[in-house]
Structures are given as structure tokens and as C-alpha cells.
Coordinates of C-alpha atoms in Angstrom, one line a residue:
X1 CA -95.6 55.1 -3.8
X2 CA -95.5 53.2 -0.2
X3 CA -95.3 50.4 1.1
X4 CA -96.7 49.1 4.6
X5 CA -95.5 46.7 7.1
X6 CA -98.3 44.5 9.1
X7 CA -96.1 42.3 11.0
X8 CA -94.3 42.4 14.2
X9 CA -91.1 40.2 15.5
X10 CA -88.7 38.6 12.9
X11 CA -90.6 40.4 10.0
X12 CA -89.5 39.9 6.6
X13 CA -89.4 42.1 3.8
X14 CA -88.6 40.7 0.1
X15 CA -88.0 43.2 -1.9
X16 CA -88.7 43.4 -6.1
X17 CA -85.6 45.8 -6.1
X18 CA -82.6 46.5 -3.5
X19 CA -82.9 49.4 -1.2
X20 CA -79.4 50.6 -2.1
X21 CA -79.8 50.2 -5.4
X22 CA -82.4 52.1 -5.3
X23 CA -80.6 55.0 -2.9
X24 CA -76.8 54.7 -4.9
X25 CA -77.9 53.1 -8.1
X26 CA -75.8 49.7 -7.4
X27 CA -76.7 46.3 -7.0
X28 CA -76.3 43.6 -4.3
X29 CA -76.0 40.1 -4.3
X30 CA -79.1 37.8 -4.8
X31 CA -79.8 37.8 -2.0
X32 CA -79.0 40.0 1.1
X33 CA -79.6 40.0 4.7
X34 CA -79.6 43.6 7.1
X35 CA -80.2 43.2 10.9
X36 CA -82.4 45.7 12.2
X37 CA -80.6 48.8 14.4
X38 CA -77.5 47.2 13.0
X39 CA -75.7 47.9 9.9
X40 CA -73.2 46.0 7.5
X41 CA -70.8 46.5 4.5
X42 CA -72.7 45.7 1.2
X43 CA -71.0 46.1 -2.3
X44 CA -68.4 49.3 -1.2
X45 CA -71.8 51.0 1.0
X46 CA -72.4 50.9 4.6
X47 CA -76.3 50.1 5.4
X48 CA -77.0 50.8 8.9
X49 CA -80.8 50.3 9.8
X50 CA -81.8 52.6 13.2
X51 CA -85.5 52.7 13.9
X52 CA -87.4 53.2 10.9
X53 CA -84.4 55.0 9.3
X54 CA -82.3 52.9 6.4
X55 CA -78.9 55.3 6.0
X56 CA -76.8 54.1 2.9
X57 CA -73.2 55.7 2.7
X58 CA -71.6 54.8 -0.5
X59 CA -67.9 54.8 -0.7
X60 CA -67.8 57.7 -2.9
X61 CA -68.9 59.3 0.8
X62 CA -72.3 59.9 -1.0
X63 CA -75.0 59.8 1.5
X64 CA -78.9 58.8 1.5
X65 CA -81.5 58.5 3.9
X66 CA -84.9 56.9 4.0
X67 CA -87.6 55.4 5.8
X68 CA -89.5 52.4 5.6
X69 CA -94.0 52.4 6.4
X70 CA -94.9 50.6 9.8
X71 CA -98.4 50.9 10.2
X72 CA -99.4 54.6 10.2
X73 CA -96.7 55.9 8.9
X74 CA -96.2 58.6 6.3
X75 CA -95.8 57.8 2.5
X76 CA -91.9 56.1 1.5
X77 CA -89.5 58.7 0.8
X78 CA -87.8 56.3 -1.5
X79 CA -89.6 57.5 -4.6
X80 CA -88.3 59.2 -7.3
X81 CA -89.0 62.4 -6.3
X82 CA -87.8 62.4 -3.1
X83 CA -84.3 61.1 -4.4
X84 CA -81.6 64.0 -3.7
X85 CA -79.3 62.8 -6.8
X86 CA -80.8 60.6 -9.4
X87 CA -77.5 58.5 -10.2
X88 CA -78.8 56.2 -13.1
X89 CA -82.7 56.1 -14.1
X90 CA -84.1 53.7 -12.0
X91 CA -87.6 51.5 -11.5
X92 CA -89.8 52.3 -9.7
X93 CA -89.3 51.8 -6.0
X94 CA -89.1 49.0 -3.5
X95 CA -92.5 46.8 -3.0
X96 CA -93.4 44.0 -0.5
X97 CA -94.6 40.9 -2.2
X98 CA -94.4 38.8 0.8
X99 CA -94.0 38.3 4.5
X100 CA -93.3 35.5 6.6
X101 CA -95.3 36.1 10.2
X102 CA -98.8 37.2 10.0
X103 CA -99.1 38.6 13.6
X104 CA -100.7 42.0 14.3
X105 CA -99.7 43.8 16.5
X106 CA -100.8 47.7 17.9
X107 CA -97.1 48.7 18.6
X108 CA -96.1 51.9 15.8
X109 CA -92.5 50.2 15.6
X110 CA -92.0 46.8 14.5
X111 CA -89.6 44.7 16.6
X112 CA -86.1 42.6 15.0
X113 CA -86.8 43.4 11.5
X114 CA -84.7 42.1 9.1
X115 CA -84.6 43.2 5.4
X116 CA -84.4 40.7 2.9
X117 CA -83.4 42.1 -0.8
X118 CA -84.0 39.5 -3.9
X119 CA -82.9 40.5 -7.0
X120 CA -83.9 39.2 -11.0
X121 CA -81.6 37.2 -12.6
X122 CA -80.5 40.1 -14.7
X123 CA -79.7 41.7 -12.5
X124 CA -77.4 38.9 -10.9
X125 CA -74.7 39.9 -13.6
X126 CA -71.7 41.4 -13.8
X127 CA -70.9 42.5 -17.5
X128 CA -67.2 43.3 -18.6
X129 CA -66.0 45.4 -21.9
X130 CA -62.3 44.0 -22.6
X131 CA -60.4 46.3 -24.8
X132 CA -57.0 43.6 -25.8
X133 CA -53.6 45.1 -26.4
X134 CA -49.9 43.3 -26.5
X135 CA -49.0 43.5 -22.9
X136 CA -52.1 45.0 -21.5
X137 CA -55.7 44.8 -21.0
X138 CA -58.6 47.6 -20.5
X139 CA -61.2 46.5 -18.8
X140 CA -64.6 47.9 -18.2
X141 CA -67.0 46.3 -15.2
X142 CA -70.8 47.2 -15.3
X143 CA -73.5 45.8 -13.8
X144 CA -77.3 46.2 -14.5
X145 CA -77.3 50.0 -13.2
X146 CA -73.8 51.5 -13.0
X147 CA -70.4 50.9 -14.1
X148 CA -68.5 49.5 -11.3
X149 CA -64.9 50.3 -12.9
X150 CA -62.4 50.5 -15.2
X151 CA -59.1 48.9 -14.8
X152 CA -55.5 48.6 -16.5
X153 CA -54.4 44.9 -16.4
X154 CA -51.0 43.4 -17.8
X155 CA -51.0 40.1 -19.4
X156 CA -49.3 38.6 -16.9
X157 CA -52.2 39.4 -14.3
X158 CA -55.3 39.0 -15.6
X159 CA -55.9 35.7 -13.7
X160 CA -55.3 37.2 -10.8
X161 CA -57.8 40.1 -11.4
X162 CA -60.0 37.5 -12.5
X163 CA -60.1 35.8 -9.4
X164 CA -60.2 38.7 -7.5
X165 CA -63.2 40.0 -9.0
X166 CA -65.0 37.1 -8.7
X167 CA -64.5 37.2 -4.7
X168 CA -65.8 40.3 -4.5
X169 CA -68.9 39.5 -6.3
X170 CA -69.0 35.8 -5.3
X171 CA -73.0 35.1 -5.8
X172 CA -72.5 37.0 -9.6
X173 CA -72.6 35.5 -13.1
X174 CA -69.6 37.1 -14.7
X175 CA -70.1 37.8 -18.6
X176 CA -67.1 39.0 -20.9
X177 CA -66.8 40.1 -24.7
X178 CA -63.8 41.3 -26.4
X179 CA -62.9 42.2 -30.2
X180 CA -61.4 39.4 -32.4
X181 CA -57.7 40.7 -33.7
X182 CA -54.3 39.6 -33.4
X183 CA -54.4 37.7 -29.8
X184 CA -56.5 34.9 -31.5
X185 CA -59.0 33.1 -28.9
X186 CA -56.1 32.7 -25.9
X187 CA -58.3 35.0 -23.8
X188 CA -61.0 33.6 -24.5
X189 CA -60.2 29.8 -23.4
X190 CA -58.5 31.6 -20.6
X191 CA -61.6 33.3 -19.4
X192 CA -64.1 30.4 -19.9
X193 CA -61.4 28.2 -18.1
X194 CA -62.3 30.8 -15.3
X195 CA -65.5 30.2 -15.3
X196 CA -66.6 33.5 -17.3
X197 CA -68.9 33.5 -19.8
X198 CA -67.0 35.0 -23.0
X199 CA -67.6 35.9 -26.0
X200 CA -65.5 37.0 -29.0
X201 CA -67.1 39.7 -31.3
X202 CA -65.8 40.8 -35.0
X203 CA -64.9 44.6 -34.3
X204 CA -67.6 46.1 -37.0
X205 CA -70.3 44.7 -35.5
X206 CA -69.5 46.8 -31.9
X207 CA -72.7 49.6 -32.4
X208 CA -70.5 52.8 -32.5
X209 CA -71.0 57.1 -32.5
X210 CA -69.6 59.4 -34.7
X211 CA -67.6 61.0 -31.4
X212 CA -67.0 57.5 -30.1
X213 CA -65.0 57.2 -33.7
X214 CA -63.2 60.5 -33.7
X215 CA -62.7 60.3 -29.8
X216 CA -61.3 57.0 -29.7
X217 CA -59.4 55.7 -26.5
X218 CA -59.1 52.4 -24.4
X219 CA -61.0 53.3 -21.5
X220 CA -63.6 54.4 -24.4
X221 CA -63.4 51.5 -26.3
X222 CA -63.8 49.1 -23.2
X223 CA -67.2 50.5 -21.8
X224 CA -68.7 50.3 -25.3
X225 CA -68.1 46.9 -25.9
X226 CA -69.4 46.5 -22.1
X227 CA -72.4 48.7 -22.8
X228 CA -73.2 47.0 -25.8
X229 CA -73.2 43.4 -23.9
X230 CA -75.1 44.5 -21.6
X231 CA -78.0 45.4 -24.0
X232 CA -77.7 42.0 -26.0
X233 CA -76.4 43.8 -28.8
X234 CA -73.2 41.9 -29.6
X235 CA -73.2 38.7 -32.0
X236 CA -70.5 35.9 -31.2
X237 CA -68.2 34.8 -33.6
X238 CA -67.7 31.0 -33.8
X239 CA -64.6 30.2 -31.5
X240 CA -63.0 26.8 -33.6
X241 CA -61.8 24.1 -31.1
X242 CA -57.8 24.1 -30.1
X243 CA -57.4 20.8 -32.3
X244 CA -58.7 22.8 -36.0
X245 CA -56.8 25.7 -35.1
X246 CA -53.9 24.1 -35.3
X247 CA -54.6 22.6 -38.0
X248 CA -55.9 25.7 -39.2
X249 CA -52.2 27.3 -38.6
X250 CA -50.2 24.5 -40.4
X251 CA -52.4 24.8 -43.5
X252 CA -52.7 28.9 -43.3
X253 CA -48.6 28.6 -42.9
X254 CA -48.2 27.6 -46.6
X255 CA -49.3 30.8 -47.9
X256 CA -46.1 32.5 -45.6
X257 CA -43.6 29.5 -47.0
X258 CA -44.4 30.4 -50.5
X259 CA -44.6 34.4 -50.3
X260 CA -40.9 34.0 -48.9
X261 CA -40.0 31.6 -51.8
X262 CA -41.0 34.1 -54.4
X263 CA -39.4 37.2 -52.9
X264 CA -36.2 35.2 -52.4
X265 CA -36.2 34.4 -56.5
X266 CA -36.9 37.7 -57.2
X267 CA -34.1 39.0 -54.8
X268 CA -31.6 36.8 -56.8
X269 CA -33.1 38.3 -60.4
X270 CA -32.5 41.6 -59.2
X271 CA -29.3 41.2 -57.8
X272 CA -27.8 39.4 -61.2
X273 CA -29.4 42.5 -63.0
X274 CA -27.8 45.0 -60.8
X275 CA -24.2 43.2 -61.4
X276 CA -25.1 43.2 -65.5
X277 CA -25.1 39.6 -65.4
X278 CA -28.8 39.0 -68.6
X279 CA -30.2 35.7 -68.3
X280 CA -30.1 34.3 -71.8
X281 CA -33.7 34.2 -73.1
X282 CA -34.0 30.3 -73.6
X283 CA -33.9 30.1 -69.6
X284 CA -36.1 33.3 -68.9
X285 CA -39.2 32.0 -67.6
X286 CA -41.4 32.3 -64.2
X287 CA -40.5 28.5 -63.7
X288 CA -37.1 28.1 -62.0
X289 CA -36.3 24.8 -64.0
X290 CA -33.0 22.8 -63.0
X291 CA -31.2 24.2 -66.1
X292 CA -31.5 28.1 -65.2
X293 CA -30.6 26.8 -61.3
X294 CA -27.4 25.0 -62.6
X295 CA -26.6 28.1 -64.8
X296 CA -26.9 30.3 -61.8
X297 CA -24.3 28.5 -59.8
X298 CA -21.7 28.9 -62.7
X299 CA -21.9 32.9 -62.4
X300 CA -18.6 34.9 -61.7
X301 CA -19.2 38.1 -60.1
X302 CA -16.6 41.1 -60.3
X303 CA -15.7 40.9 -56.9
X304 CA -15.5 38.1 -53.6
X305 CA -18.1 40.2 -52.0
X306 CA -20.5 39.7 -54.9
X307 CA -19.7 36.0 -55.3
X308 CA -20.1 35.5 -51.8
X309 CA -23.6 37.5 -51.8
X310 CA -25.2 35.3 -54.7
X311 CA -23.7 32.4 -52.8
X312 CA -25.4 33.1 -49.6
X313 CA -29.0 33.9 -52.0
X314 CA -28.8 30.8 -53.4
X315 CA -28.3 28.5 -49.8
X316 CA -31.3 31.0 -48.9
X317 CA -33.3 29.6 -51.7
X318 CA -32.5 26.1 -51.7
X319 CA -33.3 26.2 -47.7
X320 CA -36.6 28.1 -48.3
X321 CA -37.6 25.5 -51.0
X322 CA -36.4 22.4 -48.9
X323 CA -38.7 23.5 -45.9
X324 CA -41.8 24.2 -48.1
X325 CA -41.8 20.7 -49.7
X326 CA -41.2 19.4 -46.5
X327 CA -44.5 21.4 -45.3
X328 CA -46.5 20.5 -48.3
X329 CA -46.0 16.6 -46.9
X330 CA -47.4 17.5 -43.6
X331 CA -50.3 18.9 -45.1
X332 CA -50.9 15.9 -47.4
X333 CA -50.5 13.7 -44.5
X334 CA -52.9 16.2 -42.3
X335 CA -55.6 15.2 -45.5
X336 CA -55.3 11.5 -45.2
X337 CA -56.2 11.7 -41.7
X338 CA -59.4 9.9 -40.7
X339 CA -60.9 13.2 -39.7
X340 CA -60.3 14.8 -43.1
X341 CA -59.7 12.2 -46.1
X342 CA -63.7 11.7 -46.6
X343 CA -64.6 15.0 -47.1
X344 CA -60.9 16.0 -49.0
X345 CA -62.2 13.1 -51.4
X346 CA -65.5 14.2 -51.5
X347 CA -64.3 17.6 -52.3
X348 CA -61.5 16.2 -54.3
X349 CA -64.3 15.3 -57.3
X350 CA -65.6 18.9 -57.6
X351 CA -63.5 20.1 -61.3
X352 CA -60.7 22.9 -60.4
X353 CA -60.4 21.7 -56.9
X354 CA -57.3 19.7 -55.8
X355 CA -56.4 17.9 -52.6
X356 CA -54.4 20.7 -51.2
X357 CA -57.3 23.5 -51.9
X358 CA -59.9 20.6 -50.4
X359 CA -58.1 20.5 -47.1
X360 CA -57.7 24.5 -46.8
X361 CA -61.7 24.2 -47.4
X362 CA -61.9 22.3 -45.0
X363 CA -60.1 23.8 -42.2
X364 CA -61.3 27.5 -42.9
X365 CA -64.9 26.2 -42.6
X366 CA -64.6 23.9 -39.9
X367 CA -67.8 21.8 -39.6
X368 CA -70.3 22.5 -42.4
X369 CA -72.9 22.0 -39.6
X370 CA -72.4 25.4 -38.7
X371 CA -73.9 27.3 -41.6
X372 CA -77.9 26.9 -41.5
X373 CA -78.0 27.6 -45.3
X374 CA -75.9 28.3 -48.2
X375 CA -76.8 31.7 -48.2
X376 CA -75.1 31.9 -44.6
X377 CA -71.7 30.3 -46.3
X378 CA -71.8 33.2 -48.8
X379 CA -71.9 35.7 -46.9
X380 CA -69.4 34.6 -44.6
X381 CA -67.1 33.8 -48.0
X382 CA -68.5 37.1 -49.2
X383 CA -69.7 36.2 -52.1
X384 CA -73.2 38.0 -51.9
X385 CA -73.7 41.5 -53.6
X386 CA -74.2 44.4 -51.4
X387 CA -77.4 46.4 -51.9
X388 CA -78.5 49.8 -51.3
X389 CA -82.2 50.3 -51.7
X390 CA -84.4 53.6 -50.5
X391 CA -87.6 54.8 -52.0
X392 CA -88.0 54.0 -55.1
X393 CA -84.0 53.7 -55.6
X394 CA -82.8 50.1 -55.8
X395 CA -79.0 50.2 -57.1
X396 CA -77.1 47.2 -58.1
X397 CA -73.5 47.0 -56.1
X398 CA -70.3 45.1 -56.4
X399 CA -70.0 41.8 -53.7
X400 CA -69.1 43.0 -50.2
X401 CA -65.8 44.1 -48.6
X402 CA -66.3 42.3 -45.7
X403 CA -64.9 38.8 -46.7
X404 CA -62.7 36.3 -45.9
X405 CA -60.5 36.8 -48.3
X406 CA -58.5 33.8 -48.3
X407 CA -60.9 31.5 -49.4
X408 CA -62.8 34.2 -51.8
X409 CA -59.4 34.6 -54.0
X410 CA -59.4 30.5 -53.9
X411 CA -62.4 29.6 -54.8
X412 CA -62.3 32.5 -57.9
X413 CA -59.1 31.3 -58.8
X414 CA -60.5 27.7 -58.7
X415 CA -63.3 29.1 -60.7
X416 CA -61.4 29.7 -63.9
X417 CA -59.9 26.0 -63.7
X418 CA -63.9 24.4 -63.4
X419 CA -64.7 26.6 -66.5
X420 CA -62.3 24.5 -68.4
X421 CA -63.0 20.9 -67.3
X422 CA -66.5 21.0 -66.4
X423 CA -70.1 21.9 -69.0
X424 CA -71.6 22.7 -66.0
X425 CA -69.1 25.5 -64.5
X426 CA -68.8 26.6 -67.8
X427 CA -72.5 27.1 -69.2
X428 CA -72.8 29.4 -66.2
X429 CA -69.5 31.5 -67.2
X430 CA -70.7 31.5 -71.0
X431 CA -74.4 32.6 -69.6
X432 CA -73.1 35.7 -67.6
X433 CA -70.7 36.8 -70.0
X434 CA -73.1 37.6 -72.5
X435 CA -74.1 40.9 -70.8
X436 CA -71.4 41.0 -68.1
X437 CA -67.7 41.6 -67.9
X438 CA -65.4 38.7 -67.5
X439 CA -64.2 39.4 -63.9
X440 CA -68.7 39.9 -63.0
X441 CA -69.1 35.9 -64.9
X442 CA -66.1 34.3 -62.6
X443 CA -67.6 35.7 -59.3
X444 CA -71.4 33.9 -60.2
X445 CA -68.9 30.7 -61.5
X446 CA -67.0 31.0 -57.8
X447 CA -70.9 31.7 -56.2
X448 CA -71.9 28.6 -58.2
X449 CA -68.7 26.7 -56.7
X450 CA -69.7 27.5 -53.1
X451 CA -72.9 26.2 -53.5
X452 CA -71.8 22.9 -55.1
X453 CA -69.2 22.7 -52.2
X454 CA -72.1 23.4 -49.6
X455 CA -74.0 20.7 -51.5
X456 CA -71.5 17.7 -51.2
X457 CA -70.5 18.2 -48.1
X458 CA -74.0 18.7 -46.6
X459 CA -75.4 15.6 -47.9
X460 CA -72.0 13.9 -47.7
X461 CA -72.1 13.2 -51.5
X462 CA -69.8 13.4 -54.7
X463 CA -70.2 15.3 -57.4
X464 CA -71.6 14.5 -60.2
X465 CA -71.4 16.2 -63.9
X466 CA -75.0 15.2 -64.3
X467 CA -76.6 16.0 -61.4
X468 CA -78.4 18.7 -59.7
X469 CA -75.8 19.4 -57.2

């Protein structure tokens, strides 16, 4: 494997691969520039160029030497075989595909060479592995060949690194993935406000090793997710804009309001049966009517702590119920917005869906756009069966685990009210639960939903009882 020169006086060399990354498996910028019997600081490495001799000292102190062919010269040391360490597995070696002076000349030596080094886009990238934690970051830098680092960042500094990292590799593209968990997408409008390519992964798509499971750390976690980027084996999540998430939030803050409504009634039950105080059974019911509150405020305890606890319970309850009706009217006023009342009404006229499970629709999905197909919508719902087919084995399984289970539980729960208003919803019910259980016929109703949903709001139509929707 050589390569000859043929020209003499400001000869150029442009190279399909650098000669340092070739001799310390790193990479350079685009483009880079050495001085013959001179040398310079490239990427961490001194290249010093005396004679024929290129000399490469890395700043891990690592050492190599080689020669480039003048004119009847020996064969180019810089092949495989004649590397000392192999440091990465590496292409083959450098090759002249071009020269800018076409002089000949008899002299062995050629005279003010310079070196020219062009690298492939590919290789023109920096990849980086973020591993996200509360105060902290790990962060794993790679580029085509060889991992550059890894790095402990706080919170507070990852701009600063950021900027930092793209000085040192100023002609780079800079790509970035992380895992999608509790930090949301700040990093990730951080980053791209940067100027760094991000993307935001779900966690179980990351390809990982039986070790890399039961040898889990940060530092590990960070180069796989780098690794994996690098060989275009991540898929990106949809990152919703800053305006949906919000509204995303208000909507998704219901659920909290509610959870801490119930627990507070059921705190007050069990405090009134820990004190003997029996509700009398013409009051008992899961509704808390104003009768069984007015009752409640007329019970004596046995002592002022009591009294005063069942006092403080009920301010607690009337508080917690005063601030979710007040959130309910912000989300009804969030559906008559001009961005959402078309679709809430188109949804509104599917049976066993109200206004206020039309604009959580609406809001998980975000534009309907996104989904190519309604098969695509299922899965991401998970409302498609699993399957587990090999040889001649072909198993029927339950729907997947891997759901959003928000809107799954909805839609089955508005399932069971389209069965009741609706011929259509509930010909399909009475269909499946000939052979099937009753839970297996609600899942192929909720399926059935989806679809009509998909339907409506893809061809921005209503629903009709009739129809084929």
C-alpha cells in the first residue's frame, strides 16, 4: 500500500483519510493544513513533519512515526501492518486523489510540502451519550474512531461545557441523545438552543448486553447511548412544542387534583371510624352529597384534640374541592380555545366521549398529523396484541405492556359508556363476547374507538351512527 509524490514546490497532498488518524486513531478537523519541516498542535497531538518523516505524539505521550513516497522511495510504512499499536480498526491507509502543481522534477526530496487532510462528512462529527440525573450529567464524547471522553457535569454547567466543547472542535457538527425520564425535554431545548443536534430516545429502545444490564453504571450508560448514536441505531421520540406542553401539564394536573380529593375523603372516613362515630346507612354512599357534609360538621368528638383534627380534615377537603372546580374551568376554557374547540367538538360527537376526555385526547396526541396510519396510533396507545411466532409456533398474547397508559385506561373506560349509547360500539362488544371474556370484548370496543377517533380527526369529520367511520 503506497502512495507516490510527482510534484515538486508547494505540493499538495489531499488525503481520503488523516494521517493522524491513521497513526493515533483520532480525527481532525475538515480540513487541516501542516507546513513541511514544521510541526503544529492538532486535536491534543503534535505533528511535526522533518524531511520525509511525519512524527505524531499524542497526548497520551504515545508516539508514531512514518514516511511519506517521493519518487523512488520505499513502500508507505503507514499500513496496517507496519502499525506498532492498532488503537481502533481503521481503513485502509492514506491515498492521493489529487495534486495541485504538475512539475517534475529529478530532485529525491520534494521542496515546501504542505499536507492537506479532507475528511467525509461522517467523519466531521462529534457524537455525545448523555446519561441525565438531578443535579448532574454524564457525558460520553465519541467521534468516528475513538472516544474522546467522558465527563461529570453539574446542572448548573452544562452550557458552559457546551461552549467549551464546541471551541475545541470548532469546524464539528455536534450530535447529542439522551433518555426520556423525569427532566422532561429542558435539555433538550437547551441543547438545540446551542446549536446541537439532539435527540431524545425512550430508554427500551437503547440496544443493550446482558453485562451492560447487570454491570450498570453512569459512565456505562453514557457511552452506550453514544455508541448506539453513532451507528444510527437510536429512534427519536416526538419532542411536543413548549405551548402543548403546557397545556399538556394543566390537563395531566387533573388526574393529581382528584387523587388528593379522594384520599382526603377517605382520611376523614377512617378517622370518624377510628373515634366510633357509624355513618347512618341512608348517607353511606361513594357520593359525598350536601346532606352527609352538613352531618359531618355536627359531629362531637371525645376530646378538643379530636374536634380540632376533624375540623382541620374538613377545611382540607373543602380547599382541595374549591381548587379542582376551579381547575376544571381552566380546562374547559383551554377547550373553547380556537386551537382546540373544532376538534373537542368533532370529538365531542363520538358516544362515551365528553368534552373534558376530548381535550385530554387532544393534548396527549398532539397533532394527528404525526401518526402515518392508525396502526401507528395503536401501538403508540398500546392497543395492538403482542405476538410471539417461531417455527411452526404462532401463540396468541395479551396487548403490550409498553403503553401509554393514561389514555389506554380512558379510552377502555370510555369503551363501556359507547357500548351503551351507540349500535355500533355495541354490535362489536356483543360480537367478541361470544367466544371471549368480557375484559378481551372491551379492549377490541376501546381498539374500535381509536380508530373511529383516528378517523374524525383525520378527515376532520363528525361522527356519524351510520356511517363507515
Amino acid at each position: 500500500m503506497t502512495y507516490k509524490s510527482t510534484s515538486c514546490r508547494a505540493e499538495f497532498f489531499f488525503f481520503s483519510r488523516s494521517l493522524v488518524a491513521t497513526l493515533l486513531g483520532m480525527t481532525l478537523a475538515p480540513l487541516v493544513c501542516v507546513q513541511r519541516n514544521a510541526s503544529t498542535i492538532i486535536d491534543g497531538a503534535r505533528v511535526s513533519i522533518i524531511g520525509n518523516r511525519i512524527e505524531v505524539a499524542s497526548f497520551r505521550g504515545v508516539k508514531r512515526r512514518g514516511t511519506y513516497a517521493s519518487k523512488n522511495s520505499p513502500p508507505c510504512p503507514l499500513s496496517h501492518a507496519s502499525l506498532e499499536r492498532p488503537y481502533v480498526k481503521r481503513p485502509h491507509g492514506p491515498t492521493v486523489v489529487g495534486c495541485s502543481c504538475n512539475k517534475q522534477t529529478k530532485t529525491e526530496e520534494p521542496c515546501g510540502t504542505e499536507l492537506k487532510i479532507q475528511l467525509t462528512n461522517q467523519e466531521n462529527m462529534i457524537y455525545m451519550g448523555i446519561d441525565v440525573h438531578k443535579r448532574h450529567i454524564n457525558v460520553a464524547v465519541m467521534s468516528e474512531h475513538v472516544v474522546l471522553g467522558q465527563n461529570h457535569v453539574e446542572i448548573r454547567d452544562v452550557d458552559a461545557y457546551m461552549v467549551r466543547l464546541k471551541k475545541k472542535y470548532p469546524d464539528r457538527r455536534l450530535r447529542a441523545a439522551y433518555e426520556a425520564g423525569f427532566s422532561g425535554f429542558a435539555l433538550y431545548h437547551q441543547l438545540e438552543s446551542l446549536g446541537i443536534e439532539t435527540i431524545v430516545v425512550n430508554a427500551a429502545d437503547v440496544p443493550t448486553t446482558d453485562k451492560e444490564r447487570t454491570t450498570k453504571s453512569d459512565r456505562a450508560d453514557s457511552l452506550k447511548i453514544c455508541h448506539a448514536l453513532k451507528c444510527g441505531q437510536l429512534r427519536k421520540i416526538w419532542v411536543p412544542p413548549d405551548e402543548l406542553s403546557g397545556d399538556r401539564d394543566l390537563v395531566r394536573y387533573r388526574l393529581v387534583l382528584r387523587q388528593h380529593l379522594a384520599k382526603t375523603k377517605t382520611r376523614i372516613k377512617m378517622f370518624l371510624y377510628k373515634q366510633g362515630v357509624q355513618i347512618p346507612p341512608e348517607l353511606e354512599s361513594s357520593h359525598w352529597t350536601k346532606a352527609f357534609q352538613a352531618w359531618l360538621k355536627e359531629q362531637t368528638m371525645t376530646t378538643a384534640s379530636s374536634q380540632t383534627t376533624l375540623m382541620l380534615m374538613l377545611e382540607e377537603l373543602q380547599h382541595a374541592d374549591q381548587v379542582y372546580k376551579k381547575h376544571l374551568r381552566r380546562i374547559n376554557e383551554l377547550a373553547l380555545t380556537q386551537r382546540y374547540s373544532h376538534n373537542v367538538d368533532l370529538l365531542y360527537t363520538i358516544p362515551g366521549i365528553g368534552r373534558l376526555t376530548a381535550i385530554t385526547i387532544l393534548t396527549e396526541l398532539g397533532p394527528i398529523a404525526r401518526f402515518a396510519k392508525a396502526d401507528q396510533l395503536a401501538s403508540y396507545v398500546g392497543l395492538i396484541p403482542m405476538q410471539h411466532q417461531s417455527g411452526s409456533s404462532d401463540r396468541n398474547m395479551p396487548i403490550q405492556r409498553r403503553a401509554h397508559q393514561e389514555l389506554r385506561t380512558l379510552l377502555v373506560q370510555c369503551s363501556w359508556m359507547a357500548i351503551k349509547g351507540s349500535n355500533h360500539f355495541n354490535m362489536v362488544y356483543e360480537h367478541k363476547r361470544k367466544n371471549k371474556t368480557s375484559q378481551v370484548a372491551i379492549i377490541a370496543v376501546a381498539r374500535r374507538l381509536l380508530n373511529t377517533i383516528y378517523a374524525v380527526l383525520k378527515k376532520s369529520q363528525p361522527f356519524m351512527e351510520s356511517g363507515t367511520n
